Coordinates of C-alpha atoms in Angstrom, one line a residue:
M299 CA 26.0 15.1 10.6
V300 CA 26.7 11.9 8.9
V301 CA 27.2 11.8 5.1
N302 CA 27.6 8.5 3.1
V303 CA 29.7 8.0 0.0
V304 CA 27.5 9.0 -2.9
N305 CA 26.5 6.8 -5.5
V306 CA 27.4 7.5 -9.0
V307 CA 23.6 7.2 -9.8
N308 CA 22.5 9.5 -6.9
S309 CA 23.1 12.9 -7.7
A310 CA 21.1 16.0 -6.7
Q311 CA 19.5 16.3 -9.9
T312 CA 18.2 12.6 -9.9
V313 CA 16.9 13.7 -6.1
A314 CA 15.0 16.8 -7.4
D315 CA 13.6 14.8 -10.2
R316 CA 12.2 12.3 -7.8
Y317 CA 10.5 14.8 -5.9
R318 CA 9.2 16.9 -8.5
E319 CA 7.5 13.4 -10.0
F320 CA 6.2 12.8 -6.7
S321 CA 4.5 16.4 -6.3
W322 CA 3.0 16.2 -9.7
Q323 CA 2.0 12.4 -10.2
Q324 CA 1.2 11.3 -6.3
A325 CA 0.6 14.5 -4.2
R326 CA -1.2 16.9 -6.4
G327 CA -4.9 16.6 -5.9
R328 CA -4.4 14.4 -2.8
S329 CA -2.3 16.6 -0.6
D330 CA -1.9 20.5 -1.1
A331 CA 0.9 20.6 1.8
H332 CA 2.8 17.8 0.4
A333 CA 2.5 18.9 -3.2
E334 CA 3.9 22.1 -2.3
L335 CA 6.5 21.0 -0.1
T336 CA 8.1 18.3 -2.5
V337 CA 8.0 20.8 -5.3
R338 CA 9.6 23.4 -3.4
I339 CA 12.6 20.7 -2.4
S340 CA 12.7 19.9 -6.1
H341 CA 14.0 23.3 -6.7
D342 CA 16.2 23.6 -3.7
E343 CA 19.5 22.5 -5.0
E344 CA 21.5 22.5 -2.0
F345 CA 18.7 20.9 0.0
C346 CA 18.9 18.0 -2.9
D347 CA 22.7 17.9 -2.7
L348 CA 22.1 17.3 1.2
L349 CA 19.7 14.3 0.4
S350 CA 21.7 12.8 -2.3
G351 CA 24.8 13.1 -0.1
S352 CA 23.4 11.6 3.3
L353 CA 21.0 8.9 1.7
P354 CA 21.8 6.0 -0.2
A355 CA 20.1 5.7 -3.3
G356 CA 16.7 3.7 -3.6
D357 CA 14.2 3.3 -1.1
K358 CA 15.4 5.6 1.6
Q359 CA 15.0 8.2 -0.8
Q360 CA 11.4 8.2 -1.2
P361 CA 9.7 11.6 -0.6
G362 CA 7.2 10.1 1.7
L363 CA 9.8 8.9 4.3
L364 CA 11.5 12.5 4.8
L365 CA 8.1 14.0 5.0
A366 CA 7.0 11.6 7.5
A367 CA 10.4 11.7 9.3
V368 CA 10.0 15.1 9.9
R369 CA 6.3 14.6 11.1
H370 CA 7.2 12.3 13.3
L371 CA 9.6 14.4 15.1
D372 CA 7.3 17.1 15.5
G373 CA 8.9 19.7 13.1
P374 CA 7.3 22.5 12.0
H375 CA 4.4 22.7 10.1
A376 CA 4.0 19.2 10.7
E377 CA 0.3 18.6 10.0
H378 CA -0.4 21.1 7.3
G379 CA 3.1 21.7 5.4
P380 CA 4.7 25.1 4.3
R381 CA 2.1 27.6 3.0
D382 CA 4.8 30.2 1.3
E383 CA 8.6 30.7 0.8
A384 CA 8.8 31.9 4.5
A385 CA 7.4 28.9 5.9
Y386 CA 9.3 26.6 3.8
G387 CA 12.4 28.2 5.1
R388 CA 11.5 27.7 8.5
W389 CA 10.6 23.9 7.8
R390 CA 14.2 23.8 5.7
E391 CA 16.1 25.3 8.6
W392 CA 14.3 22.8 11.1
T393 CA 15.1 19.9 9.1
I394 CA 18.7 20.9 8.4
R395 CA 19.6 21.6 12.1
H396 CA 18.1 18.2 13.1
W397 CA 19.3 16.4 10.2
D398 CA 21.0 13.5 12.0
E399 CA 17.7 12.8 14.0
V400 CA 15.7 12.8 10.7
R401 CA 18.1 10.8 9.1
T402 CA 18.2 8.1 11.8
V403 CA 14.3 7.9 11.4
I404 CA 14.6 7.4 7.9
M405 CA 17.4 4.8 8.1
R406 CA 15.2 2.8 10.6
R407 CA 11.8 3.3 9.0
T408 CA 10.2 2.7 5.7
D409 CA 7.3 4.2 3.9
R410 CA 5.1 1.1 4.2
T411 CA 1.6 1.5 5.4
D412 CA -1.2 -0.5 6.0
E413 CA -4.4 0.2 4.5
P414 CA -6.9 -2.3 5.7
A415 CA -9.4 -1.0 3.3
H416 CA -8.0 -3.2 0.8
C417 CA -9.3 -6.2 2.6
A418 CA -12.7 -5.2 1.0
T419 CA -10.9 -6.2 -2.6
L420 CA -9.1 -8.9 -1.4
L421 CA -12.2 -10.5 0.5
P422 CA -14.4 -11.9 -2.5
L423 CA -11.4 -13.9 -3.8
L424 CA -10.4 -15.3 -0.2
A425 CA -14.0 -16.6 0.0
R426 CA -13.9 -18.5 -3.0
L427 CA -10.8 -20.5 -2.2
P428 CA -11.0 -23.8 -0.6
Q429 CA -11.3 -23.1 3.3
P430 CA -9.8 -22.8 5.6
L431 CA -7.2 -20.5 4.9
A432 CA -3.5 -19.6 5.8
L433 CA -2.6 -16.5 5.0
L434 CA 1.0 -15.2 4.5
E435 CA 1.2 -11.1 3.3
V436 CA 4.3 -10.2 1.6
G437 CA 5.5 -6.6 2.5
A438 CA 3.4 -6.7 5.8
S439 CA 3.4 -3.7 8.1
A440 CA 1.2 -3.8 10.7
G441 CA -0.4 -6.9 9.7
L442 CA -3.9 -5.1 9.5
C443 CA -4.7 -7.0 6.1
L444 CA -3.9 -10.1 7.9
Q445 CA -7.2 -9.7 9.9
P446 CA -10.1 -9.7 7.4
E447 CA -12.7 -11.1 9.5
R448 CA -12.3 -8.4 11.9
Y449 CA -14.0 -5.8 9.9
R450 CA -17.6 -5.4 8.3
Y451 CA -18.3 -5.1 4.7
R452 CA -20.9 -3.5 2.3
Y453 CA -21.1 -4.3 -1.5
P454 CA -23.3 -2.1 -3.3
N455 CA -23.6 -2.8 -7.1
G456 CA -22.6 -0.1 -9.6
Q457 CA -23.2 -0.3 -13.1
S458 CA -22.2 -3.3 -15.2
D459 CA -20.1 -3.1 -18.4
T460 CA -18.7 0.5 -17.4
A461 CA -15.3 0.9 -19.0
P462 CA -12.4 0.7 -16.1
G463 CA -11.2 4.3 -17.0
T464 CA -14.5 5.8 -16.3
E465 CA -15.5 3.5 -13.5
L466 CA -12.1 4.0 -11.7
G467 CA -11.5 7.7 -12.6
T468 CA -15.1 8.8 -10.8
D469 CA -15.5 9.7 -6.9
I470 CA -15.9 6.2 -6.0
G471 CA -16.0 7.2 -2.2
T472 CA -19.3 9.1 -2.7
E473 CA -20.8 7.6 -5.8
L474 CA -22.5 4.2 -4.6
G475 CA -24.9 3.2 -7.2
T476 CA -28.6 2.5 -6.6
D477 CA -28.1 -0.8 -4.7
I478 CA -26.8 0.2 -0.9
G479 CA -26.2 -3.4 0.0
T480 CA -26.1 -4.9 3.4
D481 CA -23.4 -5.1 6.0
F482 CA -21.9 -8.2 6.8
G483 CA -18.6 -9.4 8.6
A484 CA -17.6 -8.9 12.6
P485 CA -20.4 -8.1 14.8
G486 CA -19.8 -4.9 16.5
S487 CA -16.5 -4.0 14.4
P488 CA -15.8 -0.3 14.8
L489 CA -15.1 -0.4 11.1
T490 CA -17.2 -1.0 7.9
F491 CA -15.6 -0.6 4.2
T492 CA -18.0 0.1 1.3
C493 CA -16.6 -1.2 -2.1
R494 CA -18.6 -0.5 -5.3
T495 CA -18.9 -3.4 -7.4
S496 CA -19.4 -3.7 -11.1
A497 CA -18.3 -5.9 -14.2
A498 CA -17.3 -5.6 -17.8
G499 CA -19.4 -7.3 -20.2
P500 CA -23.0 -8.1 -20.3
G501 CA -23.5 -10.6 -17.6
P502 CA -24.6 -9.6 -13.9
V503 CA -22.0 -8.3 -11.1
P504 CA -20.8 -11.3 -9.3
E505 CA -22.7 -11.7 -6.1
P506 CA -20.3 -10.5 -2.8
P507 CA -19.2 -13.3 -0.6
A508 CA -21.8 -14.7 1.9
R509 CA -19.6 -15.3 4.6
L510 CA -16.2 -14.5 6.2
P511 CA -13.4 -16.8 5.3
D512 CA -12.1 -19.3 8.0
I513 CA -8.5 -18.6 8.6
V514 CA -6.4 -20.6 10.7
W515 CA -2.9 -19.4 10.4
R516 CA -1.6 -16.1 9.5
A517 CA 1.7 -14.6 9.1
G518 CA 3.5 -11.8 7.4
I519 CA 7.2 -10.8 6.0
G520 CA 8.0 -6.9 6.3
L521 CA 11.2 -4.8 6.4
D522 CA 9.8 -2.8 9.4
P523 CA 7.4 -4.9 11.1
L524 CA 5.2 -2.6 13.3
D525 CA 3.1 -3.2 16.5
P526 CA 0.4 0.0 16.8
V527 CA -1.2 -1.6 19.5
A528 CA 1.5 -2.6 22.0
E529 CA 4.3 0.0 20.9
R530 CA 3.3 3.6 20.7
D531 CA 6.2 4.6 18.7
D532 CA 4.9 2.6 16.0
L533 CA 1.8 3.8 16.2
R534 CA 3.1 7.4 16.1
W535 CA 4.9 6.3 13.2
L536 CA 1.8 5.1 11.1
Q537 CA 0.1 8.3 11.9
A538 CA 3.0 10.3 10.6
L539 CA 3.0 8.3 7.2
L540 CA -0.7 9.8 6.5
W541 CA -0.8 12.6 4.2
P542 CA -2.1 16.0 6.0
G543 CA -5.7 16.7 5.3
D544 CA -6.6 12.7 4.6
D545 CA -9.0 12.6 7.7
A546 CA -10.8 9.8 6.4
R547 CA -7.6 7.5 6.3
A548 CA -6.4 8.8 9.7
A549 CA -10.1 7.7 11.3
R550 CA -9.8 4.5 9.4
L551 CA -6.5 3.6 10.9
E552 CA -7.6 4.2 14.1
A553 CA -10.6 2.1 13.9
A554 CA -8.6 -0.9 12.4
I555 CA -6.4 -0.7 15.1
D556 CA -9.4 -0.7 17.5
A557 CA -10.9 -3.8 15.8
V558 CA -7.8 -5.8 16.1
R559 CA -6.7 -5.0 19.5
T560 CA -8.2 -7.7 21.2
A561 CA -6.8 -10.6 18.4
P562 CA -3.8 -12.5 18.8
R563 CA -0.8 -10.6 17.0
P564 CA -0.1 -12.1 13.8
R565 CA 3.5 -13.0 13.4
I566 CA 5.5 -10.8 11.2
V567 CA 9.1 -11.6 10.3
P568 CA 11.5 -8.8 9.5
G569 CA 13.6 -9.2 6.5
D570 CA 14.0 -9.4 2.8
L571 CA 10.8 -11.0 1.0
L572 CA 12.5 -13.6 -1.3
D573 CA 15.0 -14.8 1.7
E574 CA 12.1 -15.3 4.0
L575 CA 9.4 -16.6 1.8
P576 CA 10.2 -20.3 1.6
A577 CA 10.9 -21.0 5.4
L578 CA 7.7 -19.3 6.5
A579 CA 5.6 -20.8 3.7
A580 CA 6.8 -24.2 5.0
E581 CA 5.3 -23.5 8.6
A582 CA 1.6 -22.9 6.9
P583 CA -0.4 -26.2 7.8
P584 CA -0.8 -28.4 5.1
E585 CA -4.4 -29.0 5.7
A586 CA -5.2 -25.3 4.9
T587 CA -5.0 -23.5 1.6
L588 CA -2.0 -21.3 1.8
V589 CA -2.8 -18.0 0.1
V590 CA 0.5 -15.6 -0.4
F591 CA -0.9 -12.3 -1.0
H592 CA 0.6 -8.7 -1.5
T593 CA -1.0 -5.2 -1.9
A594 CA 1.1 -2.4 -3.6
A595 CA 4.3 -3.9 -2.3
L596 CA 6.8 -4.7 -5.2
A597 CA 6.8 -1.4 -6.9
C598 CA 10.1 -0.6 -5.4
L599 CA 11.9 -3.6 -6.5
P600 CA 13.7 -4.0 -9.5
L601 CA 12.0 -5.5 -12.5
A602 CA 14.6 -8.6 -12.5
R603 CA 13.8 -8.9 -8.6
R604 CA 9.9 -9.0 -9.0
E605 CA 10.3 -11.8 -11.9
E606 CA 12.4 -13.8 -9.3
F607 CA 9.7 -13.3 -6.6
A608 CA 6.9 -14.4 -9.2
G609 CA 8.9 -17.4 -10.0
L610 CA 9.6 -18.3 -6.1
V611 CA 6.0 -18.0 -5.5
R612 CA 4.9 -20.2 -8.4
S613 CA 7.5 -22.9 -7.3
L614 CA 6.9 -23.1 -3.7
L615 CA 3.1 -23.5 -4.3
A616 CA 3.6 -26.1 -6.8
E617 CA 5.8 -28.1 -4.8
R618 CA 3.4 -27.7 -1.7
S619 CA 1.8 -30.9 -0.4
G620 CA -1.6 -29.0 0.3
P621 CA -3.5 -26.6 -1.7
G622 CA -2.1 -23.2 -2.5
H623 CA -2.8 -19.8 -4.2
W624 CA -1.0 -16.6 -5.2
I625 CA -3.3 -13.3 -5.0
S626 CA -1.2 -10.3 -6.4
H627 CA -2.8 -6.4 -6.0
E628 CA -0.3 -4.2 -7.5
H629 CA -0.6 -1.4 -10.5
H630 CA -0.4 -3.3 -13.8
T631 CA 3.0 -1.8 -14.7
V632 CA 4.8 -3.7 -11.5
L633 CA 3.9 -7.3 -13.1
P634 CA 3.7 -6.2 -16.7
W635 CA 3.3 -9.7 -17.9
I636 CA -0.1 -9.7 -16.0
T637 CA -2.0 -8.0 -18.2
A638 CA -5.5 -7.6 -19.5
P639 CA -7.6 -6.0 -22.5
A640 CA -9.2 -3.7 -19.9
H641 CA -6.1 -1.9 -19.6
R642 CA -6.1 -0.3 -22.7
A643 CA -9.4 1.4 -21.6
L644 CA -7.4 3.2 -18.8
R645 CA -6.6 6.9 -19.4
P646 CA -3.4 8.6 -18.8
E647 CA -5.1 10.5 -15.8
D648 CA -6.4 7.0 -14.6
A649 CA -2.8 6.1 -12.7
Q650 CA -4.0 4.7 -9.7
P651 CA -6.1 1.5 -10.0
L652 CA -4.6 -1.7 -9.1
T653 CA -4.8 -5.1 -10.9
L654 CA -6.3 -7.9 -8.7
A655 CA -4.7 -11.1 -9.9
L656 CA -5.3 -14.6 -8.9
D657 CA -2.5 -16.9 -9.7
G658 CA -1.1 -14.9 -12.4
R659 CA -4.8 -14.1 -14.0
P660 CA -6.0 -10.5 -13.5
V661 CA -9.6 -10.8 -12.2
A662 CA -10.5 -7.4 -11.3
L663 CA -9.5 -3.7 -11.3
T664 CA -9.8 -1.9 -7.9
G665 CA -10.0 1.7 -7.0
P666 CA -8.2 3.9 -4.4
D667 CA -8.1 2.6 -0.8
G668 CA -10.3 -0.5 -1.6
R669 CA -13.2 1.6 -2.7
S670 CA -14.4 -0.2 -5.7
L671 CA -13.9 -3.4 -7.6
H672 CA -14.4 -3.8 -11.4
W673 CA -14.5 -7.6 -12.1
L674 CA -13.2 -8.4 -15.6
P675 CA -14.5 -10.4 -18.3
E676 CA -13.4 -14.1 -18.5
D677 CA -11.3 -13.7 -21.5
A678 CA -9.3 -11.2 -19.8
T679 CA -8.3 -13.8 -17.1
A680 CA -6.6 -16.2 -19.7
A681 CA -3.6 -17.5 -18.5
P682 CA -0.7 -15.0 -19.3
A683 CA 2.6 -15.5 -21.3
G684 CA 5.5 -15.8 -19.8

């Protein structure tokens, strides 16, 4: 069994706390299997000691990586997770017995997934920018968000002037408002995204885009680029990352892969996002509007690294001979200098909404899996300090 030198901050208690937090704040209410499994791990001192001694502190100790690695290797209860103490014992015994294999998968892979439904919240901004576009995704995985013109979209209107905490705290997957809306997008696409729109303030909800963006160049940067169309093992890894019981997301992933199957694969460069960004951005055609974008990709970086990234993006776009913009789509705590008054309306339980920002200005709050888009008033999009 391979064991690394333990980092001074990499203790079994630190790992236990991380799994307990994951169970309570992320898995609870979304996946009973993952919630139960991770809370049992958090109480298992010996197993947490194995994790802290075998895996480097940081991203490789993400609970989702361990859970996906066991599922990827067809471990016990791979689909449903332990249901009682005896079942957990079997899962634990199998994982320890196959630890070298599990660790190999963890060290090779990342828990970065592509959620193509985020295209529904990105599309209205992309359509507003000067065309044509050159897309550069930071934190790409399989490149499914680099192909927005391969899907169809529906934007039913919700209620305007709804407090963000109320709007995004509801079941926005089934509560669609009174305007059903019409589909538009790629003819014959196997996947249609429904994104309910609403707006703060007394004005009308902004109209959805009238057409798909014109994309003439696309590329991405990722630590572990995946090709689920050509590589069966990459597809199996993406499927292992899906949480047990989330049949809707599994179906969405399958349909998205079918939608892009005949499209040329975007170039995705493996490596660190700051190291690779300047050279890749320089390849974008100067006559196109370069759009550097990312969705839920920066949370694992230290704050100083996030600040460095933001500064790099701004300088690259300022020095570019052609037009360029930055679209960030992160939880509002990830880029804390990008704030808006609407964030004060969020309740403690509304932990998942993401802030959609254009060039450092917040323009909307979005619900889970691209299911809602709540436009912020113009005064919330004033240039942020810093």
